CSV table of N, CA and C and ligand atoms in Angstrom, one decimal:
chain,number,residue,atom,x,y,z
A,1,MET,N,2.3,19.5,-2.5
A,1,MET,CA,2.4,18.3,-1.6
A,1,MET,C,3.9,18.3,-1.1
A,2,PRO,N,4.1,17.8,0.1
A,2,PRO,CA,5.4,17.8,0.7
A,2,PRO,C,6.5,17.0,-0.2
A,3,ALA,N,6.1,16.0,-0.8
A,3,ALA,CA,7.0,15.2,-1.6
A,3,ALA,C,6.3,14.7,-2.8
A,4,ASN,N,6.9,14.7,-4.0
A,4,ASN,CA,6.2,14.2,-5.1
A,4,ASN,C,6.4,12.7,-5.3
A,5,LEU,N,5.3,12.0,-5.0
A,5,LEU,CA,5.4,10.5,-5.0
A,5,LEU,C,4.9,10.0,-6.4
A,6,CYS,N,4.4,10.9,-7.2
A,6,CYS,CA,3.7,10.5,-8.4
A,6,CYS,C,4.7,9.9,-9.4
A,7,GLY,N,4.2,8.9,-10.1
A,7,GLY,CA,5.0,8.2,-11.1
A,7,GLY,C,4.7,6.7,-11.2
A,8,THR,N,5.5,6.1,-12.0
A,8,THR,CA,5.3,4.6,-12.1
A,8,THR,C,6.6,4.0,-11.5
A,9,TRP,N,6.4,3.1,-10.6
A,9,TRP,CA,7.5,2.5,-9.8
A,9,TRP,C,7.5,1.0,-9.8
A,10,ASP,N,8.7,0.4,-9.9
A,10,ASP,CA,8.9,-1.0,-9.9
A,10,ASP,C,9.6,-1.5,-8.6
A,11,ILE,N,9.1,-2.6,-8.0
A,11,ILE,CA,9.6,-3.0,-6.7
A,11,ILE,C,11.0,-3.5,-6.9
A,12,ILE,N,11.9,-3.2,-5.9
A,12,ILE,CA,13.2,-3.7,-5.9
A,12,ILE,C,13.6,-4.4,-4.6
A,13,SER,N,12.8,-4.2,-3.6
A,13,SER,CA,13.0,-5.1,-2.4
A,13,SER,C,11.7,-5.1,-1.6
A,14,ASN,N,11.5,-6.2,-0.9
A,14,ASN,CA,10.3,-6.5,-0.2
A,14,ASN,C,10.6,-7.4,1.0
A,15,VAL,N,10.6,-6.8,2.2
A,15,VAL,CA,11.0,-7.4,3.4
A,15,VAL,C,9.8,-7.7,4.3
A,16,ASN,N,9.6,-9.0,4.7
A,16,ASN,CA,8.5,-9.4,5.6
A,16,ASN,C,7.1,-9.2,5.0
A,17,LEU,N,6.9,-9.4,3.7
A,17,LEU,CA,5.6,-9.4,3.2
A,17,LEU,C,4.9,-10.6,3.8
A,18,GLU,N,5.6,-11.7,4.0
A,18,GLU,CA,5.0,-12.9,4.7
A,18,GLU,C,4.4,-12.6,6.0
A,19,GLY,N,5.2,-11.9,6.9
A,19,GLY,CA,4.7,-11.6,8.2
A,19,GLY,C,3.4,-10.7,8.2
A,20,TYR,N,3.5,-9.8,7.3
A,20,TYR,CA,2.3,-8.9,7.1
A,20,TYR,C,1.1,-9.7,6.6
A,21,MET,N,1.3,-10.6,5.7
A,21,MET,CA,0.2,-11.4,5.2
A,21,MET,C,-0.4,-12.3,6.3
A,22,VAL,N,0.5,-12.9,7.0
A,22,VAL,CA,0.0,-13.8,8.1
A,22,VAL,C,-0.8,-13.0,9.1
A,23,ALA,N,-0.4,-11.7,9.4
A,23,ALA,CA,-1.1,-10.9,10.3
A,23,ALA,C,-2.5,-10.6,9.8
A,24,LEU,N,-2.6,-10.5,8.4
A,24,LEU,CA,-3.9,-10.2,7.8
A,24,LEU,C,-4.8,-11.5,7.6
A,25,GLY,N,-4.2,-12.6,8.0
A,25,GLY,CA,-4.9,-13.9,7.8
A,25,GLY,C,-5.1,-14.4,6.4
A,26,ILE,N,-4.1,-14.1,5.6
A,26,ILE,CA,-4.1,-14.6,4.2
A,26,ILE,C,-3.7,-16.1,4.2
A,27,SER,N,-4.4,-16.8,3.4
A,27,SER,CA,-4.1,-18.3,3.3
A,27,SER,C,-2.7,-18.6,2.8
A,28,PRO,N,-2.2,-19.8,3.2
A,28,PRO,CA,-0.8,-20.2,2.8
A,28,PRO,C,-0.7,-20.2,1.2
A,29,GLN,N,-1.8,-20.6,0.6
A,29,GLN,CA,-1.8,-20.8,-0.9
A,29,GLN,C,-1.6,-19.4,-1.5
A,30,LEU,N,-2.4,-18.4,-1.0
A,30,LEU,CA,-2.3,-17.1,-1.6
A,30,LEU,C,-1.0,-16.4,-1.3
A,31,ARG,N,-0.5,-16.7,0.0
A,31,ARG,CA,0.8,-16.1,0.4
A,31,ARG,C,1.9,-16.5,-0.6
A,32,LYS,N,1.8,-17.8,-0.9
A,32,LYS,CA,2.9,-18.3,-1.8
A,32,LYS,C,2.9,-17.6,-3.2
A,33,ILE,N,1.7,-17.4,-3.7
A,33,ILE,CA,1.6,-16.6,-5.0
A,33,ILE,C,2.1,-15.2,-4.8
A,34,ALA,N,1.6,-14.5,-3.7
A,34,ALA,CA,1.9,-13.1,-3.5
A,34,ALA,C,3.4,-12.9,-3.4
A,35,LEU,N,4.1,-13.8,-2.7
A,35,LEU,CA,5.5,-13.6,-2.5
A,35,LEU,C,6.3,-13.6,-3.8
A,36,LYS,N,5.8,-14.2,-4.8
A,36,LYS,CA,6.5,-14.3,-6.1
A,36,LYS,C,6.3,-13.1,-7.0
A,37,LEU,N,5.3,-12.2,-6.6
A,37,LEU,CA,4.9,-11.2,-7.6
A,37,LEU,C,5.9,-10.0,-7.6
A,38,LYS,N,6.1,-9.5,-8.8
A,38,LYS,CA,6.9,-8.3,-8.9
A,38,LYS,C,5.9,-7.1,-9.0
A,39,LEU,N,5.7,-6.5,-7.9
A,39,LEU,CA,4.6,-5.4,-7.8
A,39,LEU,C,5.1,-4.1,-8.5
A,40,LYS,N,4.1,-3.4,-9.0
A,40,LYS,CA,4.4,-2.1,-9.5
A,40,LYS,C,3.4,-1.1,-8.8
A,41,LYS,N,3.9,0.1,-8.6
A,41,LYS,CA,3.0,1.1,-8.1
A,41,LYS,C,2.9,2.2,-9.1
A,42,VAL,N,1.6,2.7,-9.3
A,42,VAL,CA,1.4,3.9,-10.1
A,42,VAL,C,0.7,4.9,-9.2
A,43,ILE,N,1.3,6.0,-9.0
A,43,ILE,CA,0.7,7.0,-8.1
A,43,ILE,C,0.4,8.2,-8.9
A,44,GLU,N,-0.9,8.7,-8.9
A,44,GLU,CA,-1.3,9.8,-9.7
A,44,GLU,C,-2.0,10.8,-8.8
A,45,GLN,N,-2.0,12.1,-9.2
A,45,GLN,CA,-2.7,13.1,-8.5
A,45,GLN,C,-3.6,13.8,-9.5
A,46,GLN,N,-4.9,13.9,-9.3
A,46,GLN,CA,-5.8,14.6,-10.2
A,46,GLN,C,-6.5,15.6,-9.3
A,47,GLY,N,-6.1,16.9,-9.4
A,47,GLY,CA,-6.7,17.9,-8.5
A,47,GLY,C,-6.3,17.5,-7.1
A,48,ASP,N,-7.3,17.4,-6.2
A,48,ASP,CA,-6.9,17.1,-4.8
A,48,ASP,C,-7.2,15.6,-4.5
A,49,GLU,N,-7.3,14.8,-5.6
A,49,GLU,CA,-7.5,13.4,-5.4
A,49,GLU,C,-6.2,12.6,-5.8
A,50,TYR,N,-5.9,11.7,-4.9
A,50,TYR,CA,-4.8,10.8,-5.2
A,50,TYR,C,-5.3,9.4,-5.6
A,51,ILE,N,-4.6,8.8,-6.5
A,51,ILE,CA,-4.9,7.4,-6.9
A,51,ILE,C,-3.7,6.6,-6.8
A,52,ILE,N,-3.7,5.5,-6.1
A,52,ILE,CA,-2.6,4.6,-6.0
A,52,ILE,C,-3.0,3.3,-6.5
A,53,LYS,N,-2.3,2.8,-7.6
A,53,LYS,CA,-2.6,1.5,-8.2
A,53,LYS,C,-1.4,0.6,-7.9
A,54,THR,N,-1.7,-0.6,-7.3
A,54,THR,CA,-0.7,-1.6,-7.2
A,54,THR,C,-1.0,-2.7,-8.2
A,55,THR,N,-0.1,-3.0,-9.1
A,55,THR,CA,-0.4,-3.9,-10.1
A,55,THR,C,0.6,-5.1,-10.1
A,56,SER,N,0.1,-6.2,-10.7
A,56,SER,CA,0.9,-7.4,-10.8
A,56,SER,C,0.3,-8.3,-11.9
A,57,THR,N,0.9,-9.4,-12.2
A,57,THR,CA,0.4,-10.3,-13.2
A,57,THR,C,-0.8,-11.1,-12.7
A,58,PHE,N,-0.9,-11.1,-11.4
A,58,PHE,CA,-2.0,-11.9,-10.7
A,58,PHE,C,-3.2,-11.1,-10.4
A,59,ARG,N,-3.1,-10.0,-9.7
A,59,ARG,CA,-4.2,-9.1,-9.3
A,59,ARG,C,-3.7,-7.7,-9.3
A,60,ASN,N,-4.7,-6.8,-9.4
A,60,ASN,CA,-4.4,-5.3,-9.2
A,60,ASN,C,-5.3,-4.8,-8.0
A,61,TYR,N,-4.8,-3.7,-7.4
A,61,TYR,CA,-5.5,-3.1,-6.3
A,61,TYR,C,-5.4,-1.6,-6.5
A,62,THR,N,-6.5,-0.9,-6.5
A,62,THR,CA,-6.5,0.5,-6.6
A,62,THR,C,-7.3,1.2,-5.5
A,63,VAL,N,-6.7,2.3,-5.0
A,63,VAL,CA,-7.4,3.1,-3.9
A,63,VAL,C,-7.3,4.5,-4.3
A,64,SER,N,-8.4,5.3,-4.1
A,64,SER,CA,-8.3,6.7,-4.3
A,64,SER,C,-8.9,7.5,-3.1
A,65,PHE,N,-8.3,8.7,-2.9
A,65,PHE,CA,-8.7,9.4,-1.6
A,65,PHE,C,-8.3,10.8,-1.7
A,66,ARG,N,-8.8,11.6,-0.8
A,66,ARG,CA,-8.4,13.0,-0.6
A,66,ARG,C,-7.7,13.1,0.7
A,67,MET,N,-6.6,13.8,0.7
A,67,MET,CA,-5.9,14.0,2.0
A,67,MET,C,-6.8,14.5,3.1
A,68,GLY,N,-6.7,13.9,4.2
A,68,GLY,CA,-7.4,14.4,5.4
A,68,GLY,C,-8.9,14.1,5.5
A,69,GLN,N,-9.4,13.4,4.5
A,69,GLN,CA,-10.8,13.0,4.4
A,69,GLN,C,-11.0,11.5,4.6
A,70,GLU,N,-11.5,11.1,5.7
A,70,GLU,CA,-11.8,9.7,6.0
A,70,GLU,C,-12.6,9.1,4.9
A,71,PHE,N,-12.3,7.9,4.5
A,71,PHE,CA,-13.1,7.2,3.5
A,71,PHE,C,-13.3,5.7,3.8
A,72,GLU,N,-14.3,5.1,3.2
A,72,GLU,CA,-14.5,3.7,3.4
A,72,GLU,C,-13.6,2.9,2.3
A,73,GLU,N,-12.8,2.0,2.8
A,73,GLU,CA,-12.0,1.2,1.9
A,73,GLU,C,-12.4,-0.3,2.0
A,74,PHE,N,-12.5,-0.9,0.9
A,74,PHE,CA,-12.7,-2.4,0.9
A,74,PHE,C,-11.5,-3.0,0.2
A,75,THR,N,-10.8,-3.8,0.9
A,75,THR,CA,-9.5,-4.3,0.4
A,75,THR,C,-9.7,-5.5,-0.5
A,76,ARG,N,-10.4,-5.3,-1.6
A,76,ARG,CA,-10.8,-6.3,-2.5
A,76,ARG,C,-9.6,-7.0,-3.1
A,77,GLY,N,-9.6,-8.3,-3.0
A,77,GLY,CA,-8.5,-9.1,-3.6
A,77,GLY,C,-7.3,-9.2,-2.7
A,78,LEU,N,-7.3,-8.4,-1.6
A,78,LEU,CA,-6.2,-8.5,-0.6
A,78,LEU,C,-6.8,-9.4,0.5
A,79,ASP,N,-7.1,-8.7,1.7
A,79,ASP,CA,-7.8,-9.5,2.7
A,79,ASP,C,-9.3,-9.4,2.7
A,80,ASN,N,-9.8,-8.6,1.8
A,80,ASN,CA,-11.3,-8.4,1.6
A,80,ASN,C,-11.9,-8.0,2.9
A,81,ARG,N,-11.4,-6.9,3.5
A,81,ARG,CA,-12.0,-6.3,4.7
A,81,ARG,C,-12.4,-4.9,4.5
A,82,ASN,N,-13.4,-4.5,5.2
A,82,ASN,CA,-13.8,-3.1,5.2
A,82,ASN,C,-13.1,-2.3,6.3
A,83,VAL,N,-12.4,-1.2,5.9
A,83,VAL,CA,-11.8,-0.4,6.9
A,83,VAL,C,-12.1,1.1,6.7
A,84,LYS,N,-12.0,1.9,7.7
A,84,LYS,CA,-12.1,3.3,7.6
A,84,LYS,C,-10.7,3.9,7.5
A,85,SER,N,-10.4,4.5,6.4
A,85,SER,CA,-9.1,4.9,6.1
A,85,SER,C,-8.9,6.4,6.1
A,86,LEU,N,-7.8,6.9,6.5
A,86,LEU,CA,-7.5,8.3,6.6
A,86,LEU,C,-6.0,8.5,6.2
A,87,VAL,N,-5.8,9.3,5.2
A,87,VAL,CA,-4.4,9.6,4.7
A,87,VAL,C,-4.1,11.0,5.0
A,88,THR,N,-2.9,11.2,5.6
A,88,THR,CA,-2.4,12.6,6.0
A,88,THR,C,-0.9,12.6,5.7
A,89,TRP,N,-0.4,13.8,5.6
A,89,TRP,CA,1.0,14.0,5.6
A,89,TRP,C,1.6,14.1,7.0
A,90,GLU,N,2.6,13.4,7.3
A,90,GLU,CA,3.3,13.5,8.5
A,90,GLU,C,4.7,13.9,8.1
A,91,GLY,N,5.0,15.2,8.1
A,91,GLY,CA,6.3,15.6,7.5
A,91,GLY,C,6.3,15.2,6.1
A,92,ASN,N,7.4,14.5,5.6
A,92,ASN,CA,7.4,14.1,4.2
A,92,ASN,C,6.8,12.7,4.0
A,93,LYS,N,6.2,12.2,5.0
A,93,LYS,CA,5.6,10.8,4.8
A,93,LYS,C,4.1,11.0,4.5
A,94,MET,N,3.6,10.2,3.6
A,94,MET,CA,2.2,10.1,3.3
A,94,MET,C,1.7,8.9,4.1
A,95,VAL,N,0.9,9.1,5.2
A,95,VAL,CA,0.6,8.1,6.1
A,95,VAL,C,-0.9,7.7,6.1
A,96,CYS,N,-1.2,6.5,6.0
A,96,CYS,CA,-2.6,6.0,6.0
A,96,CYS,C,-2.9,5.1,7.2
A,97,GLU,N,-3.9,5.5,7.9
A,97,GLU,CA,-4.4,4.7,9.0
A,97,GLU,C,-5.6,3.9,8.5
A,98,GLN,N,-5.7,2.6,8.8
A,98,GLN,CA,-6.8,1.8,8.3
A,98,GLN,C,-7.5,1.2,9.6
A,99,ILE,N,-8.6,1.9,10.0
A,99,ILE,CA,-9.2,1.4,11.2
A,99,ILE,C,-10.2,0.3,10.9
A,100,GLY,N,-10.1,-0.8,11.6
A,100,GLY,CA,-11.1,-1.9,11.4
A,100,GLY,C,-10.7,-3.0,12.4
A,101,GLU,N,-11.0,-4.2,11.9
A,101,GLU,CA,-10.9,-5.4,12.8
A,101,GLU,C,-9.4,-5.6,13.2
A,102,LYS,N,-8.5,-5.3,12.3
A,102,LYS,CA,-7.1,-5.5,12.6
A,102,LYS,C,-6.5,-4.2,13.3
A,103,LYS,N,-5.8,-4.4,14.4
A,103,LYS,CA,-5.3,-3.3,15.1
A,103,LYS,C,-4.0,-2.8,14.5
A,104,ASN,N,-3.7,-1.5,14.7
A,104,ASN,CA,-2.4,-0.9,14.3
A,104,ASN,C,-2.1,-1.2,12.8
A,105,ARG,N,-3.1,-0.9,12.0
A,105,ARG,CA,-3.0,-1.3,10.6
A,105,ARG,C,-2.9,0.0,9.7
A,106,GLY,N,-2.1,0.0,8.7
A,106,GLY,CA,-2.0,1.1,7.8
A,106,GLY,C,-0.7,1.0,7.0
A,107,TRP,N,-0.3,2.1,6.4
A,107,TRP,CA,0.9,2.1,5.6
A,107,TRP,C,1.5,3.6,5.6
A,108,ALA,N,2.7,3.7,5.1
A,108,ALA,CA,3.4,5.0,4.9
A,108,ALA,C,4.2,4.9,3.7
A,109,HIS,N,4.1,6.0,2.9
A,109,HIS,CA,5.0,6.2,1.7
A,109,HIS,C,5.9,7.3,1.9
A,110,TRP,N,7.1,7.2,1.4
A,110,TRP,CA,8.0,8.4,1.4
A,110,TRP,C,9.1,8.2,0.4
A,111,ILE,N,9.8,9.3,0.0
A,111,ILE,CA,10.9,9.2,-1.0
A,111,ILE,C,12.2,9.3,-0.2
A,112,GLU,N,13.1,8.5,-0.6
A,112,GLU,CA,14.5,8.6,0.0
A,112,GLU,C,15.5,8.2,-1.2
A,113,ASP,N,16.4,9.0,-1.5
A,113,ASP,CA,17.4,8.8,-2.5
A,113,ASP,C,16.7,8.4,-3.8
A,114,ASP,N,15.7,9.1,-4.2
A,114,ASP,CA,15.0,8.9,-5.5
A,114,ASP,C,14.2,7.5,-5.5
A,115,LYS,N,14.2,6.9,-4.4
A,115,LYS,CA,13.4,5.6,-4.3
A,115,LYS,C,12.1,5.9,-3.6
A,116,LEU,N,11.1,5.2,-4.0
A,116,LEU,CA,9.8,5.2,-3.3
A,116,LEU,C,9.8,4.1,-2.2
A,117,HIS,N,9.6,4.5,-0.9
A,117,HIS,CA,9.5,3.5,0.1
A,117,HIS,C,8.0,3.3,0.6
A,118,LEU,N,7.7,2.1,1.0
A,118,LEU,CA,6.4,1.8,1.5
A,118,LEU,C,6.6,0.9,2.7
A,119,ASP,N,6.1,1.3,3.9
A,119,ASP,CA,5.9,0.4,5.0
A,119,ASP,C,4.5,0.0,5.1
A,120,LEU,N,4.2,-1.3,5.2
A,120,LEU,CA,2.8,-1.7,5.4
A,120,LEU,C,2.8,-2.4,6.8
A,121,PHE,N,1.9,-1.9,7.6
A,121,PHE,CA,1.9,-2.5,9.0
A,121,PHE,C,0.5,-3.0,9.4
A,122,CYS,N,0.6,-4.0,10.2
A,122,CYS,CA,-0.6,-4.7,10.7
A,122,CYS,C,-0.2,-5.5,12.0
A,123,GLU,N,-0.9,-5.1,13.1
A,123,GLU,CA,-0.7,-5.8,14.4
A,123,GLU,C,0.7,-6.2,14.7
A,124,GLY,N,1.6,-5.2,14.6
A,124,GLY,CA,3.0,-5.3,15.0
A,124,GLY,C,3.9,-5.9,13.9
A,125,GLU,N,3.4,-6.4,12.8
A,125,GLU,CA,4.2,-6.8,11.7
A,125,GLU,C,4.4,-5.6,10.7
A,126,VAL,N,5.6,-5.5,10.2
A,126,VAL,CA,5.9,-4.4,9.2
A,126,VAL,C,6.5,-5.1,8.0
A,127,CYS,N,5.9,-4.8,6.8
A,127,CYS,CA,6.5,-5.2,5.5
A,127,CYS,C,7.1,-3.9,4.9
A,128,SER,N,8.4,-4.0,4.6
A,128,SER,CA,9.1,-2.8,4.0
A,128,SER,C,9.4,-3.0,2.5
A,129,GLN,N,8.8,-2.2,1.7
A,129,GLN,CA,9.0,-2.3,0.2
A,129,GLN,C,9.7,-1.1,-0.3
A,130,VAL,N,10.6,-1.3,-1.3
A,130,VAL,CA,11.3,-0.2,-2.0
A,130,VAL,C,11.0,-0.3,-3.5
A,131,PHE,N,10.8,0.8,-4.1
A,131,PHE,CA,10.5,0.9,-5.5
A,131,PHE,C,11.5,1.8,-6.2
A,132,LYS,N,11.9,1.5,-7.4
A,132,LYS,CA,12.7,2.5,-8.2
A,132,LYS,C,11.8,3.0,-9.4
A,133,LYS,N,12.1,4.3,-9.7
A,133,LYS,CA,11.3,4.9,-10.8
A,133,LYS,C,11.5,4.2,-12.1
A,134,LYS,N,10.4,4.0,-12.9
A,134,LYS,CA,10.5,3.4,-14.2
A,134,LYS,C,11.2,4.3,-15.2
B,201,ECB,C1,-2.1,-6.0,-5.6
B,201,ECB,C2,-1.7,-7.4,-5.9
B,201,ECB,C3,-1.4,-8.2,-4.7
B,201,ECB,C4,-2.1,-9.5,-4.7
B,201,ECB,C5,-1.8,-10.4,-3.6
B,201,ECB,C6,-2.9,-11.4,-3.4
B,201,ECB,C7,-3.2,-11.9,-2.2
B,201,ECB,C8,-2.5,-11.6,-1.0
B,201,ECB,C9,-3.4,-10.7,-0.1
B,201,ECB,C10,-2.9,-9.7,0.6
B,201,ECB,C11,-1.5,-9.4,0.6
B,201,ECB,C12,-1.3,-8.0,1.1
B,201,ECB,C13,-0.6,-7.2,0.4
B,201,ECB,C14,0.1,-7.5,-0.9
B,201,ECB,C15,1.0,-6.4,-1.2
B,201,ECB,C16,0.6,-5.2,-1.7
B,201,ECB,C17,-0.8,-4.9,-2.0
B,201,ECB,C18,-1.2,-3.5,-1.8
B,201,ECB,C19,-0.6,-2.9,-0.6
B,201,ECB,C20,-1.2,-1.5,-0.2
B,201,ECB,O1,-2.0,-1.5,0.6
B,201,ECB,O2,-0.7,-0.4,-0.9
B,201,ECB,C21,-1.2,0.8,-0.5
B,201,ECB,C22,0.0,1.8,-0.4
B,201,ECB,O3,0.6,1.9,-1.7
B,201,ECB,C23,-2.2,1.4,-1.4
B,201,ECB,O4,-3.3,0.5,-1.6
C-alpha cells in the first residue's frame, strides 16, 4: 500500500466537526455530545481487506472494505444513511467517495510527519482531524 495507515491513533485536533455534522443533519443535542468526544482510530489490514474503527466512550463506528470495490455502507450511529462507498488510493491518500443523498460526501486519510490526517467532507463542509500514534 502507498502509505501504512495501520495502527492505533488518538485524536489531537478536530477542526469544523460542527460544520460537517450540520451538513449531515445531526441534531443539536447529538452534536453537543459528539464535539466533546476524544476519538480514536484503529486501522487494520487483513489480506486485501481494510478495517477502520472509530471509537469513543459514547459510540463506536466500524467500516470494512476492499480497495477499488464499491460497497454498501450504512452509517449506523452517525447520520444513519445508506451510501454507496468506494475507497481508492489517490497518490498517498486513501480516498473514500460516499454516494447518496448528501452531495460531495466522503473522506480522505493520509500520513504527514508521523501523524494520521483525516478530512471528512459533506456538501462543501470539511472537518479536518489529526491523530497521533499511540
Ligand atoms: C464514532 C463515534 C462518533 C459518535 C458521534 C455521534 C453522533 C454524531 C453523528 C455524526 C457525526 C459525524 C462524525 C463523527 C466523527 C467521526 C465518526 C467517523 C468518521 C468517519 O467516517 O471515519 C471514516 C474514516 O476514518 C471511517 O468510517
